[in-house]
Short mmCIF file of C-alpha atoms and ligand atoms in Angstrom, two decimals:
data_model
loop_
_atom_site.label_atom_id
_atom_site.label_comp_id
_atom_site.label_asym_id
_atom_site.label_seq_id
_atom_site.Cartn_x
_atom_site.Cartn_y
_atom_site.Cartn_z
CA UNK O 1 -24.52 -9.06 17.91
CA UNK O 2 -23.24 -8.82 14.62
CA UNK O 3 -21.06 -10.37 12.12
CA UNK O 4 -18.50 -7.55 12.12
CA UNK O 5 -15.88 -5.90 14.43
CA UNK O 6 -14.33 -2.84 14.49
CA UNK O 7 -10.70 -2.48 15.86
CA UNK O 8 -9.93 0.47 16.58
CA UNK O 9 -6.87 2.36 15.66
CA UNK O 10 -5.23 -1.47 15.27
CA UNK O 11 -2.71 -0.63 12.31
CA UNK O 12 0.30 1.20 12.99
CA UNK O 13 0.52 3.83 9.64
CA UNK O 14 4.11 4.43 8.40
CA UNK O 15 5.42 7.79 7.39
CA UNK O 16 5.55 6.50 3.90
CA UNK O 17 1.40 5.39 4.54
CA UNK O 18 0.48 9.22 6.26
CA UNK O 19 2.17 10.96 3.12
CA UNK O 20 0.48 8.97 0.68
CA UNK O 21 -3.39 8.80 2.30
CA UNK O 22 -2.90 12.66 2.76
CA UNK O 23 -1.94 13.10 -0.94
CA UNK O 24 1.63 14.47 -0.31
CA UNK O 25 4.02 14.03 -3.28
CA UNK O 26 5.00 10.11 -3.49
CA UNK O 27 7.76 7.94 -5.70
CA UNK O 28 7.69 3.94 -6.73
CA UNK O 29 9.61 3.33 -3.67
CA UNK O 30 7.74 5.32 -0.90
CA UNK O 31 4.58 3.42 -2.24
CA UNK O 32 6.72 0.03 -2.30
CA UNK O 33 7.82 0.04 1.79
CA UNK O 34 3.97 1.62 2.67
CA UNK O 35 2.58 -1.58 0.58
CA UNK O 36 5.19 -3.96 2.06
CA UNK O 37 4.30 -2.94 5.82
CA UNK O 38 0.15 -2.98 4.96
CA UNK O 39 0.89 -6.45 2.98
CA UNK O 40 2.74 -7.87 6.15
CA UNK O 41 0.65 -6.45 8.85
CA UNK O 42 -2.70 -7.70 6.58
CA UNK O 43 -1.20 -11.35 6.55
CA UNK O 44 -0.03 -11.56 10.30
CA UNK O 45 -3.47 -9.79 11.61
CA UNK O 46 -5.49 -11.93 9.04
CA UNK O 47 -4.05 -14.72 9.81
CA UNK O 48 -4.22 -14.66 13.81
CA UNK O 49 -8.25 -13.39 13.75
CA UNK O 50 -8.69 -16.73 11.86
CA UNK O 51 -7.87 -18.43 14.77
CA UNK O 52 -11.36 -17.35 15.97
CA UNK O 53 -13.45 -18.37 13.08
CA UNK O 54 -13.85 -18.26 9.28
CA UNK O 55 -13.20 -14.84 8.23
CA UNK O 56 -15.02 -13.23 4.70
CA UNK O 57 -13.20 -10.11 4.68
CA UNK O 58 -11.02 -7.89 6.49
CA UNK O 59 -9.73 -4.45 5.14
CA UNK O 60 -7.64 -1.57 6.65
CA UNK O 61 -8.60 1.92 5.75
CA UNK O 62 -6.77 4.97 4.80
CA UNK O 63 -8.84 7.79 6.55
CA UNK O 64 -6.78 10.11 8.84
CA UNK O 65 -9.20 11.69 11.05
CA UNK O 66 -9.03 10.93 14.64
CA UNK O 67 -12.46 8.70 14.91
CA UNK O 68 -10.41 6.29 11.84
CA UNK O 69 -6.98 6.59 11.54
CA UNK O 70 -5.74 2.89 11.42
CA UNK O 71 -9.28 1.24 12.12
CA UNK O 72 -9.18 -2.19 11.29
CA UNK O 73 -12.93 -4.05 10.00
CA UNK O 74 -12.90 -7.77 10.34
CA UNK O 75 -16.38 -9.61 8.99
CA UNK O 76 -16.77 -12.93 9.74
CA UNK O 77 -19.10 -15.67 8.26
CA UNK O 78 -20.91 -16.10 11.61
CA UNK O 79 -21.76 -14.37 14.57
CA UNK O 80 -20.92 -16.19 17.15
CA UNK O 81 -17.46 -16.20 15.56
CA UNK O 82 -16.83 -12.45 15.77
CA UNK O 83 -18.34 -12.82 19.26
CA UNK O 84 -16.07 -15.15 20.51
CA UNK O 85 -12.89 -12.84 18.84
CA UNK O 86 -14.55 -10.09 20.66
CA UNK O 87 -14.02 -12.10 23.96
CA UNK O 88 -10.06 -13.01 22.90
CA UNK O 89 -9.11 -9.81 21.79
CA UNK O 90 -10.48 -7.79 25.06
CA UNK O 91 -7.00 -6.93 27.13
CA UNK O 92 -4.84 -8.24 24.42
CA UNK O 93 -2.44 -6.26 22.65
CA UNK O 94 -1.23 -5.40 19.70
CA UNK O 95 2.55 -3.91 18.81
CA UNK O 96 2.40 -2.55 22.06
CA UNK O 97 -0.77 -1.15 21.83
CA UNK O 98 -3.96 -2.60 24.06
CA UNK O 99 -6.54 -3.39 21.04
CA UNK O 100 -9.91 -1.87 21.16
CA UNK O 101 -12.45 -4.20 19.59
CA UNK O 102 -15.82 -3.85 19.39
CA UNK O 103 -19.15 -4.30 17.04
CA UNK O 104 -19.76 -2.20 14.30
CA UNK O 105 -23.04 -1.64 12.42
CA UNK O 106 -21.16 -1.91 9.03
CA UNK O 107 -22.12 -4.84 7.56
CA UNK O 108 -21.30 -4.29 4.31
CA UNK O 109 -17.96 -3.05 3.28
CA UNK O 110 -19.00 -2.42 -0.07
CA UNK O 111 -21.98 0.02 0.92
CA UNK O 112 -19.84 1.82 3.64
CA UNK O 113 -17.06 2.72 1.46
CA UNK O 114 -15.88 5.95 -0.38
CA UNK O 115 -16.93 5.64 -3.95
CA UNK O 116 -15.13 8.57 -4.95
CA UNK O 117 -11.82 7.09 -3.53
CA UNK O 118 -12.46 3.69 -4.62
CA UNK O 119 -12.44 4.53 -8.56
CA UNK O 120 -10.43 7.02 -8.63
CA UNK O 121 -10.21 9.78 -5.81
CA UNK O 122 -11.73 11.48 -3.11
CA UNK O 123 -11.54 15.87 -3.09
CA UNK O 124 -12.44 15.30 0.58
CA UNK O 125 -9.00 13.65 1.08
CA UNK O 126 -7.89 11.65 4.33
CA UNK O 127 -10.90 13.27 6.25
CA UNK O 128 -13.62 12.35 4.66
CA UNK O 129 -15.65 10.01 6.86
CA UNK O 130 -16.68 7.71 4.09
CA UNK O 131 -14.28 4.07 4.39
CA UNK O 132 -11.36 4.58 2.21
CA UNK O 133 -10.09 1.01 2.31
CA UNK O 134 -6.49 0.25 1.78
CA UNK O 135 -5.43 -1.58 -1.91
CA UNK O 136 -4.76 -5.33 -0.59
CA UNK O 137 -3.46 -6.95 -3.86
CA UNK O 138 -6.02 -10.02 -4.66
CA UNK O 139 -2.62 -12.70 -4.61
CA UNK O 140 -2.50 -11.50 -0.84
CA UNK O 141 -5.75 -12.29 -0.15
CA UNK O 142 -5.35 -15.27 -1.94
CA UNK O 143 -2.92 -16.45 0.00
CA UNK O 144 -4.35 -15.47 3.19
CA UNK O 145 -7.77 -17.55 2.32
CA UNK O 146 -5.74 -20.19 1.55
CA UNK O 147 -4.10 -20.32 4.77
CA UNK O 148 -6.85 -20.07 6.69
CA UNK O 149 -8.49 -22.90 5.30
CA UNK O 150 -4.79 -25.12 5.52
CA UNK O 151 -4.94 -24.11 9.37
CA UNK O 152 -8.59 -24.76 9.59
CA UNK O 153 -10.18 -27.46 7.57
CA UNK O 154 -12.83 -27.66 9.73
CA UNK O 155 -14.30 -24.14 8.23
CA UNK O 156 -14.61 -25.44 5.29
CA UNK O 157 -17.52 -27.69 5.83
CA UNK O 158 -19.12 -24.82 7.54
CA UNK O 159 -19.27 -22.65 4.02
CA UNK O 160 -19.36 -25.53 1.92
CA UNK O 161 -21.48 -23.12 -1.55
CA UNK O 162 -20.63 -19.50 -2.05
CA UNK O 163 -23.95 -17.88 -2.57
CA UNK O 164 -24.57 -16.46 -5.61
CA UNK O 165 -24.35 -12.75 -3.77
CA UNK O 166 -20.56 -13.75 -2.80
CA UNK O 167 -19.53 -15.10 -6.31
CA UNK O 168 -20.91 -11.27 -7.62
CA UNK O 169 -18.67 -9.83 -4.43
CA UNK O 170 -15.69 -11.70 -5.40
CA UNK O 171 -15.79 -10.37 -8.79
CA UNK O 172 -16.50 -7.04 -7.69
CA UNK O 173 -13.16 -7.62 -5.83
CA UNK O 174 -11.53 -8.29 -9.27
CA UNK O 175 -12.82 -5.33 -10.16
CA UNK O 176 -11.50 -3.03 -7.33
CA UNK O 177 -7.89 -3.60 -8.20
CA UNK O 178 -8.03 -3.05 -12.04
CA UNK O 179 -9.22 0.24 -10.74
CA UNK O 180 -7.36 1.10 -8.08
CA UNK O 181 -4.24 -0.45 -10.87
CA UNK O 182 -5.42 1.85 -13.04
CA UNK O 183 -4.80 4.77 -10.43
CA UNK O 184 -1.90 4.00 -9.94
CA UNK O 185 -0.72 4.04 -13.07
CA UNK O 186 0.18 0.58 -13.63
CA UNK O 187 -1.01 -1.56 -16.39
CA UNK O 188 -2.37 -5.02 -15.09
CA UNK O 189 0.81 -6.74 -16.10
CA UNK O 190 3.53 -4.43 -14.32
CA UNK O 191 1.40 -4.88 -10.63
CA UNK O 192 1.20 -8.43 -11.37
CA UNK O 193 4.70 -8.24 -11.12
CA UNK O 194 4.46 -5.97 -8.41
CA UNK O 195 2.42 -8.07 -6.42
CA UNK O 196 4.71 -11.13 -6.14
CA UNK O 197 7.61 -8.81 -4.93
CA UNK O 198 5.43 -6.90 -2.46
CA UNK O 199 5.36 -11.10 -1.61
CA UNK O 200 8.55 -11.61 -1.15
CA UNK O 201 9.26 -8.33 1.25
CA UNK O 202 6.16 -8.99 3.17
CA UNK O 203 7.64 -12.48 4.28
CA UNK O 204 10.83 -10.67 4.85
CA UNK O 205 9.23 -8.60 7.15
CA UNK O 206 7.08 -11.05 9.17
CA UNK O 207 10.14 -12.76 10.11
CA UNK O 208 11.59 -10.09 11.57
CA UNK O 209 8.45 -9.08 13.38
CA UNK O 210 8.38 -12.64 14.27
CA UNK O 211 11.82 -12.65 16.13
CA UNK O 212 10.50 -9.13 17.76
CA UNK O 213 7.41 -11.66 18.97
CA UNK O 214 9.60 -13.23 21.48
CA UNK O 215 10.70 -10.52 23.24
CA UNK O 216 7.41 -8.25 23.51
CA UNK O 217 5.18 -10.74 22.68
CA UNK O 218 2.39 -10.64 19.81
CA UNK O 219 -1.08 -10.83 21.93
CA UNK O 220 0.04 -10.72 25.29
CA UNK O 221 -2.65 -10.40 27.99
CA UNK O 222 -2.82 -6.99 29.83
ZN1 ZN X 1 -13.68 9.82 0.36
#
């Protein structure tokens, strides 16, 4: 048992995302459409695993090689939680794709993660085996939190205090994206602004992939 799953190979990467995680020359608006497609797919995914139980964090990495490429972590607050998603999601599908889920000894994002890539970058690039977890702008996760808990009221007795440990994670969140802003380039105020249109074209796109749901079908059973 554990708190955490592992889906495998779960996000679909984009031209746009393979160029960028393997360091290949990028512009504004490649980085734009590979941030709109995480942003919508991080919502949608986020937002459907919630159904299952109270999530703390989910992130999507970056890593290429063959053992990573597109893994998807999902930690939730309680066990039996993640073992009851591990019960939905085996022979459902994703986009087409049947979804391998499964525990994973990584408990701790923080501790499994590339530190290299995280403030700044990694020399081992898109195959280093070290997480290299995809930028999820904090009014995203925002918003996701806060639909989880309009969907699901009842998870909010089950949390009721943030430990003190959480409070320090959450601002080592705040901390990851002046970073990761910072490597990028942009002063706080510019992906402030960036953030709220990544918004706008995420919902865009979840609409569309929400009129695709009827005909193929989200989580269909296999
Ligand atoms: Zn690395």
């Amino acid at each position: 048992m554990s708190q955490t799953l592992l889906l495998s190979h779960m996000y679909p990467n984009t031209p746009e995302s393979l160029a960028l995680a393997n360091d290949e020359p990028w512009d504004d608006d490649m980085y734009d459409r590979a941030q709109a497609h995480l942003e919508a797919f991080y919502v949608e995914v986020f937002l459907e695993l919630a159904n299952y139980g109270e999530i703390e964090d989910l992130v999507v990495v970056d890593n290429l090689c063959d053992h990573m490429i597109g893994n998807v972590y999902v930690k939730y607050y309680h066990e039996e939680d993640a073992e009851r998603a591990l019960m939905k999601l085996t022979g459902r599908f994703y986009s087409g794709k049947l979804i391998q889920a499964e525990y994973t000894t990584v408990s701790d994002f923080r501790e499994a993660r590339c530190r290299a890539f995280h403030e700044t970058r990694c020399n081992r690039g898109a195959y280093c085996n070290f997480m290299h977890i995809k930028h999820i702008p904090r009014a995203i996760k925002r918003r996701v939190v806060r639909e989880m808990y309009d969907d699901h009221p009842e998870y909010l007795g089950q949390t009721a205090k943030k430990s003190k440990k959480d409070k320090e994670k959450d601002r080592d969140r705040d901390r990851d994206r002046r970073s990761r802003s910072r490597r990028r380039g942009k002063d706080k105020k510019e992906k402030d602004k960036d953030d709220k249109a990544s918004m706008v074209q995420g919902r865009a796109m979840i609409a569309s992939w929400n009129a695709e749901k009827e005909r193929d079908g989200w989580f269909r059973h296999g």
